[in-house]
Coordinates of C-alpha atoms in Angstrom, one line a residue:
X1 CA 0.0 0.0 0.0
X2 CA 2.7 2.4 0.9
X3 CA 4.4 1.5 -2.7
X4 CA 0.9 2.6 -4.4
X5 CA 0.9 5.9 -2.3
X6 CA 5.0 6.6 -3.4
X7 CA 4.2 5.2 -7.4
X8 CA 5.0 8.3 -9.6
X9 CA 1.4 9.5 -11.1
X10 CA -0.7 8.1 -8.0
X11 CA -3.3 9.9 -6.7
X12 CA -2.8 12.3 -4.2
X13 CA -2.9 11.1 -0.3
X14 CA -5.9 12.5 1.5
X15 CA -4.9 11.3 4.8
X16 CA -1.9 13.4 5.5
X17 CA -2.8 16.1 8.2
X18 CA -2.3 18.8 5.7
X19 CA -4.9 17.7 3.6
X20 CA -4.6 16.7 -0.4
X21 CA -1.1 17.5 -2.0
X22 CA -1.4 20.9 -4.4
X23 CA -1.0 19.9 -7.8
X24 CA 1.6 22.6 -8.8
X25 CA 3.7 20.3 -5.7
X26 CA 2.3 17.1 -7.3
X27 CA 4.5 17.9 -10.4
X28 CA 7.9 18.5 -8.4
X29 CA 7.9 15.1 -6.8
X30 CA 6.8 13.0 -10.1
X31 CA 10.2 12.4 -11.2
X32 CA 11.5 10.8 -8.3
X33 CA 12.5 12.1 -4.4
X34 CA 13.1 15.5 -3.2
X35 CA 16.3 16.2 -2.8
X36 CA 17.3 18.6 0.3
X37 CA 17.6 22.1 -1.5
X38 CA 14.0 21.3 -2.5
X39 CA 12.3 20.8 0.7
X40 CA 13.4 24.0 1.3
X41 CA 9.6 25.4 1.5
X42 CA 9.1 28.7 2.9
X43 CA 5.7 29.1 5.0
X44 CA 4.7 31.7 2.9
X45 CA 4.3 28.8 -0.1
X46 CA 2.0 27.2 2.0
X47 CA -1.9 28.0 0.9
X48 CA -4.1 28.7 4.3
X49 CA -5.0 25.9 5.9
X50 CA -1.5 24.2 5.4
X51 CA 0.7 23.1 8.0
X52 CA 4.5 23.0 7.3
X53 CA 6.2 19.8 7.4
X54 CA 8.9 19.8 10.0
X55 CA 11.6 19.5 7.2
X56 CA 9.9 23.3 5.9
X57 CA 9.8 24.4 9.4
X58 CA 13.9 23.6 9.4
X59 CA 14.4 25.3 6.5
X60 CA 12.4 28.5 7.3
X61 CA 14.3 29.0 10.5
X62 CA 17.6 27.7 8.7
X63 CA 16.4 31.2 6.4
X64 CA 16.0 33.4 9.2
X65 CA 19.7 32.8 10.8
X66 CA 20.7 32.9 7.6
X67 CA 19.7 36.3 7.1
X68 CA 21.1 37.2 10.8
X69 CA 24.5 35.8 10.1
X70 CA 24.3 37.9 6.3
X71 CA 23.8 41.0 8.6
X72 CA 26.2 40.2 11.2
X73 CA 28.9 39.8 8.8
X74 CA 28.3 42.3 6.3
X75 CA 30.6 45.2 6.7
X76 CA 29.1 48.8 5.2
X77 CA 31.8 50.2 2.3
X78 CA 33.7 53.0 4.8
X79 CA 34.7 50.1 7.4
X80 CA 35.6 47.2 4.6
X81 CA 39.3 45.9 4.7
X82 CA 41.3 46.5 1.8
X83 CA 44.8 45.8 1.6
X84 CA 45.3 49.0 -0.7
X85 CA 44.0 51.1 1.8
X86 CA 43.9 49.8 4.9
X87 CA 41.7 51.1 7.6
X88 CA 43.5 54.4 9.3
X89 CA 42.7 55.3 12.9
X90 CA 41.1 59.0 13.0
X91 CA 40.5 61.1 15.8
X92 CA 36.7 60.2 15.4
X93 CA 37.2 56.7 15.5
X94 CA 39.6 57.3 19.1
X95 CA 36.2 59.3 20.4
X96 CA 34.1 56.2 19.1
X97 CA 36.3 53.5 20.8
X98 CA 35.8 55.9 24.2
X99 CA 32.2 55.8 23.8
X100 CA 31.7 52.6 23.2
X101 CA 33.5 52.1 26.7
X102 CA 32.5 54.1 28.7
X103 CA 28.9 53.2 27.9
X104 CA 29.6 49.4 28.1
X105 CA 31.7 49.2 30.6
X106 CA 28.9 51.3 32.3
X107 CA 26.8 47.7 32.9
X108 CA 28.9 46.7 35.9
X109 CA 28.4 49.8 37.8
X110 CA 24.3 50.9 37.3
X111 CA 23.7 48.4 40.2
X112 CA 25.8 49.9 43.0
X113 CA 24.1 53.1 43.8
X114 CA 20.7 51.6 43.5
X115 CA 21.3 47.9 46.1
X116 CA 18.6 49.5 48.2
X117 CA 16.2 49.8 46.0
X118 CA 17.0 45.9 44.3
X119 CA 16.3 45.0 47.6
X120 CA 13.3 47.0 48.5
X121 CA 11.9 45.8 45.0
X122 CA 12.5 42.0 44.9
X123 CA 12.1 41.6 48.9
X124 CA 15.3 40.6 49.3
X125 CA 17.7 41.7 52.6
X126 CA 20.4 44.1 51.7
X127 CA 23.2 41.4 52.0
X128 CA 21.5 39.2 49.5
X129 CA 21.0 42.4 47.0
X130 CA 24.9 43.4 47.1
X131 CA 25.3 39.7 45.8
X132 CA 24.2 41.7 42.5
X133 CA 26.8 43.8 42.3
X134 CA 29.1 40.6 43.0
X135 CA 28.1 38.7 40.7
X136 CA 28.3 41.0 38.1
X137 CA 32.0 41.6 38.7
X138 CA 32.4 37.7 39.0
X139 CA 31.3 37.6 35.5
X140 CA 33.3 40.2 34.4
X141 CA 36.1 38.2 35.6
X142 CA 35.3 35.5 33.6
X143 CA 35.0 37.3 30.7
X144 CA 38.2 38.4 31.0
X145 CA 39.6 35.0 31.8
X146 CA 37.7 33.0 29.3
X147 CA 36.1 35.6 26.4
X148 CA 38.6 38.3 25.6
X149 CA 41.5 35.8 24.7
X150 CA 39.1 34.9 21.6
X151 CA 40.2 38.5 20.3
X152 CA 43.2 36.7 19.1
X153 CA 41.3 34.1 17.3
X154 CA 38.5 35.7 15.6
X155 CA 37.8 38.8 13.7
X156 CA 37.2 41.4 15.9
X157 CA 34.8 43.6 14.6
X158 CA 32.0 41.1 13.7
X159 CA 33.1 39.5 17.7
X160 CA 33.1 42.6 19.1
X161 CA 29.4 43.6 17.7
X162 CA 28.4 39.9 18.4
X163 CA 29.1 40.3 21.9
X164 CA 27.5 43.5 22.1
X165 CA 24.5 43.0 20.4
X166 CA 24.5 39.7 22.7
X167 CA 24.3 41.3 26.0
X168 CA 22.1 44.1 24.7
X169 CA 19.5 41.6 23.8
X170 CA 19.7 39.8 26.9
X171 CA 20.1 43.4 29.3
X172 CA 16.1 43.1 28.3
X173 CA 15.8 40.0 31.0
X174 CA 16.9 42.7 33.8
X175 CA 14.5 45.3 32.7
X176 CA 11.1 43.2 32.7
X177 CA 12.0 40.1 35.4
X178 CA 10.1 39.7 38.9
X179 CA 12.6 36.7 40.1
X180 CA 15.7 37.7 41.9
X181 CA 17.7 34.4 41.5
X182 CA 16.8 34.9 37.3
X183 CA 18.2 38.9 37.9
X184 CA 21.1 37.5 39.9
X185 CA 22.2 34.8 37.4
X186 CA 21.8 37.2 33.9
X187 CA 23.9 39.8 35.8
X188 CA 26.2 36.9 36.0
X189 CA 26.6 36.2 32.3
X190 CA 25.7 39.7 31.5
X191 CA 29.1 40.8 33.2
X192 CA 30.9 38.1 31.3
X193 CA 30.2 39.5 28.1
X194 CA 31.2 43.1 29.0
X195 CA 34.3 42.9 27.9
X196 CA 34.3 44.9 25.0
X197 CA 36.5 47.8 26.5
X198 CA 39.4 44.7 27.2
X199 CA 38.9 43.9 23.7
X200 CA 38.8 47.5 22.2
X201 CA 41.9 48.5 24.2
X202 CA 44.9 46.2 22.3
X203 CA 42.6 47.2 19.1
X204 CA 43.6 50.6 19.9
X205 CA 46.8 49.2 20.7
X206 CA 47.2 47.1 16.9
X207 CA 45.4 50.7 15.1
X208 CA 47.3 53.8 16.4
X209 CA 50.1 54.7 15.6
X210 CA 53.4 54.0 17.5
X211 CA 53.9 57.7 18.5
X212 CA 50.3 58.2 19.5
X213 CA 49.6 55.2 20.9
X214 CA 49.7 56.3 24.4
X215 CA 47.9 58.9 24.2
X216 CA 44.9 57.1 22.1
X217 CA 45.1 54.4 24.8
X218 CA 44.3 57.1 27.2
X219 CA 41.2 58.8 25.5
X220 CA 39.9 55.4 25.7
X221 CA 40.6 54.6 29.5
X222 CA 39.5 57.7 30.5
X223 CA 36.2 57.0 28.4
X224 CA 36.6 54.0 31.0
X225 CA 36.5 55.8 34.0
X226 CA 34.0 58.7 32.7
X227 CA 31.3 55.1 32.5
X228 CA 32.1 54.2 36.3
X229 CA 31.3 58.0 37.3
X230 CA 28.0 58.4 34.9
X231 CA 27.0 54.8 35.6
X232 CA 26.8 55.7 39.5
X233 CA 25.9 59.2 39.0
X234 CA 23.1 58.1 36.6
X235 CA 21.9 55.6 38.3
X236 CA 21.3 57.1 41.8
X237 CA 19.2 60.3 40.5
X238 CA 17.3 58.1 38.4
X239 CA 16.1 55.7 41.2
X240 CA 15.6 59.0 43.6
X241 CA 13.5 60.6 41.0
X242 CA 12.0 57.7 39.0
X243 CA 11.6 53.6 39.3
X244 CA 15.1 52.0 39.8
X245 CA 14.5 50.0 36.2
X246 CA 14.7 53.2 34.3
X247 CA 18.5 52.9 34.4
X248 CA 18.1 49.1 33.1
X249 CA 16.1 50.9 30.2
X250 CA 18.8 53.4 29.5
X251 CA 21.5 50.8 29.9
X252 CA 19.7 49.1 27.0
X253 CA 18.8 51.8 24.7
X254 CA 22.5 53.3 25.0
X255 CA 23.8 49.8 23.9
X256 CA 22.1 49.4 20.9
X257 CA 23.0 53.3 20.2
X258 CA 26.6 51.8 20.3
X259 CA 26.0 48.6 18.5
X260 CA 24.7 50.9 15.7
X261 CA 27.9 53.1 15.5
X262 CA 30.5 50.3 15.7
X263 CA 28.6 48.4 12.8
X264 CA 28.6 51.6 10.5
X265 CA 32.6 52.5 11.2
X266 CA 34.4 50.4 13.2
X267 CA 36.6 48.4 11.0
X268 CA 37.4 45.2 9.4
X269 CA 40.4 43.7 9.5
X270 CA 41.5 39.6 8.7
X271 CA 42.5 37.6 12.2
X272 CA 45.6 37.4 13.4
X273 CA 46.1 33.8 13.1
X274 CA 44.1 33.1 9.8
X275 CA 44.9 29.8 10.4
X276 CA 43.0 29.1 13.5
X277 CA 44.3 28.3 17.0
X278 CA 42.9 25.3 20.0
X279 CA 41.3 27.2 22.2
X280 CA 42.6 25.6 25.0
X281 CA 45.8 26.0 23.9
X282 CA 45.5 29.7 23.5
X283 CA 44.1 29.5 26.9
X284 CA 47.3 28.1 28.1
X285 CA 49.5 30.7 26.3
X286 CA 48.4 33.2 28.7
X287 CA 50.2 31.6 31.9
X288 CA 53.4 30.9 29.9
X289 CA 53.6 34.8 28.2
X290 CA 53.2 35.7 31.8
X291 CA 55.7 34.0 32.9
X292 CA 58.2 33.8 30.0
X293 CA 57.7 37.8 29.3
X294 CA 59.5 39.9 31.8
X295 CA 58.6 43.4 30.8
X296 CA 54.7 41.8 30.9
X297 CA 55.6 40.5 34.6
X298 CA 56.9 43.4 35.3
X299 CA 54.4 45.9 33.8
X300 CA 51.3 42.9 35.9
X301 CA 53.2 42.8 38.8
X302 CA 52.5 46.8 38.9
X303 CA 48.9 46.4 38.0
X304 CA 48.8 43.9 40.9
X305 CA 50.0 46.6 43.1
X306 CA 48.1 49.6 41.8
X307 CA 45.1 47.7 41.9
X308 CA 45.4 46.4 45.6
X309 CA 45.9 49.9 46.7
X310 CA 43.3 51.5 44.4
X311 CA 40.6 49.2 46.2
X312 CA 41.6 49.3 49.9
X313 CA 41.7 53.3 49.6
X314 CA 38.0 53.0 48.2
X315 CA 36.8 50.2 50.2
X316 CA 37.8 51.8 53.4
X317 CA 37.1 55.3 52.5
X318 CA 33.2 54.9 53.6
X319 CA 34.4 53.6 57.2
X320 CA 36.1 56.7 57.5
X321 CA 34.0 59.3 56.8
X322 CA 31.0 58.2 57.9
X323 CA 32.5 58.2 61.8
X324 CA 33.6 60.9 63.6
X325 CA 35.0 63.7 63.3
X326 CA 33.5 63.3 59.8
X327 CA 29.8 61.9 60.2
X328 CA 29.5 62.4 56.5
X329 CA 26.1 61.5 55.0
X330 CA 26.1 58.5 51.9
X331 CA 25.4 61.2 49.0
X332 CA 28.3 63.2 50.7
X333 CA 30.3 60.0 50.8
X334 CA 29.2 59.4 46.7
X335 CA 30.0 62.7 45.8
X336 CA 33.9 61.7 46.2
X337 CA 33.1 60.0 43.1
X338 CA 33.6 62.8 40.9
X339 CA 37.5 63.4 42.0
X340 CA 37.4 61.5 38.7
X341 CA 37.0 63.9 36.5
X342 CA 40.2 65.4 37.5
X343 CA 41.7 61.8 35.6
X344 CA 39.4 62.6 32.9
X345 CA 40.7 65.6 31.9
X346 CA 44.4 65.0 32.5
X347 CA 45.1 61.2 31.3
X348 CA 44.8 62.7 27.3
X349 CA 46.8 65.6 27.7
X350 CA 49.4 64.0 30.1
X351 CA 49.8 60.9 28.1
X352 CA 50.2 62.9 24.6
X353 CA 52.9 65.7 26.6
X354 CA 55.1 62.7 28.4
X355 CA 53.8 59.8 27.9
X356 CA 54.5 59.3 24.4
X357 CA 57.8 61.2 24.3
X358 CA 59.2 59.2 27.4
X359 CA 60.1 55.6 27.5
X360 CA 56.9 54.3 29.5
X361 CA 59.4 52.6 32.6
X362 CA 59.6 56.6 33.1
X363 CA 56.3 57.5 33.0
X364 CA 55.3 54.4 35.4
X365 CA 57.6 55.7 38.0
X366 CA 56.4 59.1 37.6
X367 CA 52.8 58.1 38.2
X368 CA 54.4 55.4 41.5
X369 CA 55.9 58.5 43.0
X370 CA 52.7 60.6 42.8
X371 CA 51.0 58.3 44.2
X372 CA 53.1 57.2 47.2
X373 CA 53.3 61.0 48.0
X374 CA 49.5 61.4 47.9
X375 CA 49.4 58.0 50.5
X376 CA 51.9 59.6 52.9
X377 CA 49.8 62.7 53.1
X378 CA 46.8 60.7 53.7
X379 CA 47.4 58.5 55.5
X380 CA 49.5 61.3 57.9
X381 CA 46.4 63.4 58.5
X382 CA 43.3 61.6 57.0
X383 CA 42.2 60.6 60.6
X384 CA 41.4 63.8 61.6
X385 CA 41.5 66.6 58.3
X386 CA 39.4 65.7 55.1
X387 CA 42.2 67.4 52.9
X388 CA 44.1 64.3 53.4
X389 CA 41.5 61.7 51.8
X390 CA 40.9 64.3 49.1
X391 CA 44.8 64.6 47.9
X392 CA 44.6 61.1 48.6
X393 CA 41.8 60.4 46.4
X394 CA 43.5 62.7 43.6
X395 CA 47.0 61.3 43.7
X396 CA 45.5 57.6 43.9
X397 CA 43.2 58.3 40.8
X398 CA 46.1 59.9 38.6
X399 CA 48.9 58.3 39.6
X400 CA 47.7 55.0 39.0
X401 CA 46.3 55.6 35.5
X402 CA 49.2 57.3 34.9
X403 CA 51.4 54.4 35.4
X404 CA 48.3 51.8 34.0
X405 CA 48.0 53.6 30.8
X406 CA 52.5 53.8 30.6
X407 CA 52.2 50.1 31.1
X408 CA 49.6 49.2 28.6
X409 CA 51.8 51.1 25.8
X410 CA 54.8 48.6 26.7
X411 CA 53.2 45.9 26.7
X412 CA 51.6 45.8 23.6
X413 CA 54.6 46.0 21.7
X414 CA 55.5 42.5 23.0
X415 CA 53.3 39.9 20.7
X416 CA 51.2 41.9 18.3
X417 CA 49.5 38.8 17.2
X418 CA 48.6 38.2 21.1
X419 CA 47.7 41.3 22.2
X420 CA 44.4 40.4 23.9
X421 CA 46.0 37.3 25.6
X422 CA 48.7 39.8 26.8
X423 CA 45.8 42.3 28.1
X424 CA 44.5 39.1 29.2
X425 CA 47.3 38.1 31.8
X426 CA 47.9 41.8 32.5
X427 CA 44.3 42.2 33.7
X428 CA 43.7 39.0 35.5
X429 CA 47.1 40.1 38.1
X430 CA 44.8 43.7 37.9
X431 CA 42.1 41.7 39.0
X432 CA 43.6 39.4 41.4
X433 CA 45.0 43.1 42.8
X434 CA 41.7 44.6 43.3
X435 CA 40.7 41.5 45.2
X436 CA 43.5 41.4 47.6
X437 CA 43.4 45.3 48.2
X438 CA 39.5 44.3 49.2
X439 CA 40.6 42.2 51.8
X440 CA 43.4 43.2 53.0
X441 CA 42.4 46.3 53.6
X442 CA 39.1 45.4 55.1
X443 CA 41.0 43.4 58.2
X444 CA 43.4 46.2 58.5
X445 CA 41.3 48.8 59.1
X446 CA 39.4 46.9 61.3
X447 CA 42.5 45.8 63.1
X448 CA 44.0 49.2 63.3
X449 CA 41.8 52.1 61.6
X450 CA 43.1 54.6 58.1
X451 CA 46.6 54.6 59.5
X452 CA 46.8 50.5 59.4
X453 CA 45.0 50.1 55.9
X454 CA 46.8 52.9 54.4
X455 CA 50.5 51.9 55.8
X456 CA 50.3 48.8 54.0
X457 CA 49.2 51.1 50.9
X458 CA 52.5 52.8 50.9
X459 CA 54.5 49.5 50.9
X460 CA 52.6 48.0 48.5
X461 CA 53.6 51.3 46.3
X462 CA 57.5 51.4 47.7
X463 CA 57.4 47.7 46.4
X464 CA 56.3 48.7 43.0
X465 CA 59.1 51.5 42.7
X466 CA 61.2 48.3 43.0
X467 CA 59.9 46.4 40.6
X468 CA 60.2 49.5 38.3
X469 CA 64.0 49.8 39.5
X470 CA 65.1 46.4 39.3
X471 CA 64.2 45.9 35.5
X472 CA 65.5 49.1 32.9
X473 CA 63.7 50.1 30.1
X474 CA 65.3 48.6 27.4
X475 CA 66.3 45.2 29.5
X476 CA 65.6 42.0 27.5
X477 CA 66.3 40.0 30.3
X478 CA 64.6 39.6 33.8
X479 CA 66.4 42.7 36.2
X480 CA 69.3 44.8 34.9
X481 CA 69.8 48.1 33.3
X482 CA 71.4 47.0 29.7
X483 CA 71.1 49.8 26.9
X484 CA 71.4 52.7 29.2
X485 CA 69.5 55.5 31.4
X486 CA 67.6 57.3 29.0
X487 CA 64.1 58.6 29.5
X488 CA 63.6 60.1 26.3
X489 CA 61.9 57.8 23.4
X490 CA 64.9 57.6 21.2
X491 CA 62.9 55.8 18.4
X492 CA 63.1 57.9 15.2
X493 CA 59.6 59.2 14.5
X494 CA 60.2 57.7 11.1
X495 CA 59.7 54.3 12.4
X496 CA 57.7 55.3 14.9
X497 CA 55.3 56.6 12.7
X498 CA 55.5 53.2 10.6
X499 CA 51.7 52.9 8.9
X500 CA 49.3 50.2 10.8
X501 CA 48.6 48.2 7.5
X502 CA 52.3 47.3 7.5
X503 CA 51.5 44.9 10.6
X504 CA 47.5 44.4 9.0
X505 CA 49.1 42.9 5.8
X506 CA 51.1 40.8 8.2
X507 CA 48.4 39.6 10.1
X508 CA 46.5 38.9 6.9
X509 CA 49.6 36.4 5.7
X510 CA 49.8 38.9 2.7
X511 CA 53.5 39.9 1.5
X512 CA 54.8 43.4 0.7
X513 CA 55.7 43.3 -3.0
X514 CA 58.2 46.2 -2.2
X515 CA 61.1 44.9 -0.2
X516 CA 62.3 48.4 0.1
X517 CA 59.2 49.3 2.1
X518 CA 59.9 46.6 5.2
X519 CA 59.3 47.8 8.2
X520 CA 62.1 48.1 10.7
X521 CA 62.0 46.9 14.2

């Protein structure tokens, strides 16, 4: 019976659930068996009344991802590679990279002003609501850890919008959701794929040039520290004025804002290894650069240091001035927040005046010594004048970007075709910093008050001058001062100046037809 039902030129079933088989359909299976390119059958063949067959359903929604993945990949004409003309990096393109980090980077600090109001909202006790703001920096973590070495792997403009347009989508959870644990756990993954200012950084680092590269590095971090400030600042008038989700709903709308800029200019470039690498493998890389690197152990051992006193200054700065002699108020407390702007202002112009005429070992020190001289003030007479936590504050905020943003330009000169495993290892001994500057600061001030906390500060500063000391500027090996004392960038500007799509053709695999034209390390 079935073989009577199959026989070319049989009468159309009646008994399939779709009812009789059209006879404009009839004719394309006479001749035999569809093949798989002809089940393709879009639902809008269908007459009313039809139900798709689950091999049309396939290829319907094989269609539609089809059509994502023709979007997601297609590059508009101003952004396309092209090994003529490679892509140059413009002033407007530096502003764009800042704004697209300051507003992402932006996710992982909405929740911190507004803990109160989570709480209030999802009946939840305070405790449990700061596990938010934890999470969140957990996943951020893991990003960094897990995500941003992919830079090296893939293409990073169409990763870089994928992971946007990713956690923009999914930022919609946090808006509309009544269940804390679901809130809790998509702030998680949420932070993980934040990452796009680790992974715009060595981008800025592979685009600029070598002469400016500092000082483009520094528009974009202080983009960076301009989305902390406006993410806190936002998000506390917002929840005083309005519901607390309103920041959620600006969160969203801003990310989409920048997923729309970055697809129309940011630009296409081929991978840096074209030829694919094991992920696990890459993952490994990061350890073993770390640790067979010395100017990146040198320039993370730094980070490690700047971060742990960054944190314990912050972390213990609410004990002190919300007990006597200050008694200061929360908003009071917040408003310290916007010492920040003084970094804003002064990381582009100080990185473009010194930075980038100064080898960066001279620049780090620089920012060390600023910073150790701000401790000693603070911690001298923060106990009982606010002066002292406010110079404190300042030299803290300056100096160590200072000395982050010196570091940064080193490093990246180490393995172009590893720069975000390099910013990898360099911000996981950053993060690890943060961390123990959290605790250890913590049980020192309660052990012994500001003057505990912030003596440990100063060593952990005094330490870093060492690490700067022990290790010269042009040193190959691990400590030593081999090819002299100068501070000045004795590069010629020539080379200096060398084009980016000299290292973009490289990348690519493709080969400079004019031997003449090499570039010089």
């Amino acid at each position: 019976m079935a073989d009577e039902k199959n026989r070319p030129g049989a009468p159309p079933s009646t008994d399939h659930p779709s009812g009789p088989v059209l006879d404009d359909k009839e004719r394309e299976v006479k001749d035999g068996p569809l093949s798989p390119a002809d089940t393709s059958l879009a639902s809008s063949d269908l007459e009313e009344g039809d139900v798709p067959t689950p091999n049309q359903q396939i290829a319907t929604r094989g269609r539609i991802w089809d059509t994502v993945y023709r979007i997601w990949k297609w590059t508009p004409k101003p952004a396309r590679y092209d090994p003529n003309n490679p892509p140059k990096f413009t002033v407007w393109m530096n502003i764009l990279f800042a704004f697209a980090g300051c507003f992402t980077v932006s996710n992982l600090y909405y929740n911190q002003a507004i803990l109160n109001r989570i709480a209030e909202s999802f009946d939840v006790t305070f405790e449990k609501a700061s596990s938010v703001a934890t999470l969140m920096q957990a996943g951020y973590a893991a990003g960094l850890l897990l995500i941003c070495p992919l830079g090296d792997l893939f293409p990073r403009r169409p990763f870089i919008i994928g992971l946007v347009a990713f956690t923009a989508t999914l930022w919609l959870v946090l808006c509309f959701t009544t269940s804390f644990s679901v809130f809790a756990a998509v702030s998680f993954i949420c932070g993980a794929t934040t990452v796009t200012p680790q992974l715009l950084l060595p981008l800025v680092g592979d685009l600029a040039p070598a002469h400016r590269r500092a000082s483009s590095l520094a528009i974009v971090v202080s983009g960076l520290s301009l989305g902390v400030l406006v993410a806190r600042i936002l998000a506390g008038v917002m929840a005083n004025y309005t519901d607390w989700r309103n920041i959620y709903w600006f969160g969203f709308g801003v990310q989409y804002l920048v997923l729309a800029l970055l697809y129309v200019w940011m630009p296409d470039y081929p991978s840096k290894n074209p030829e694919g690498l094991n992920y696990f493998r890459m993952l490994a890389t990061i350890g073993h650069l770390l640790f067979t690197e010395p100017l990146l152990f040198q320039a993370s051992l730094i980070a490690f240091l700047l971060s742990a006193t960054f944190t314990s200054f912050w972390t213990t700065l609410s004990f002190l001035l919300s007990s006597p002699p200050y008694n200061y108020s929360s908003m009071v407390i917040g408003l310290f927040g916007l010492i920040g702007v003084v970094l804003i202002l002064s990381a582009p112009v100080y990185s473009r005046l010194v930075i980038d005429k100064m080898v960066p070992l001279f620049s780090a020190i620089m920012g060390l010594l600023l910073e150790l001289t701000g401790l000693i003030i603070g911690t001298s007479i923060g106990s009982f004048n606010v002066a002292g936590p406010v110079i404190q504050a300042i030299t803290i905020d300056v100096g160590s970007q200072f000395t982050q943003i010196a570091n940064r330009a080193a490093i990246y000169g180490i393995r172009p075709d590893a720069r975000n495993r390099v910013n990898t290892a360099y911000m996981v001994m950053a993060f690890s910093g943060q961390l123990t500057g959290t605790a250890v600061g913590n049980r020192l001030y309660a052990q012994g008050g500001w003057v505990y906390s912030g003596s440990c500060s100063i060593a952990f500063i005094v330490f870093g001058l060492i690490v700067c000391v022990a290790r010269g500027p042009k040193e190959k090996g691990w400590y030593g001062w081999s090819g002299g004392w100068a501070i000045r960038n004795d590069i010629p500007r020539k080379q200096r100046d060398t084009p980016i799509e000299k290292a973009l053709e490289e990348a690519a695999g493709l080969e400079d037809s004019k031997p003449n034209q090499e570039t010089k390390k």
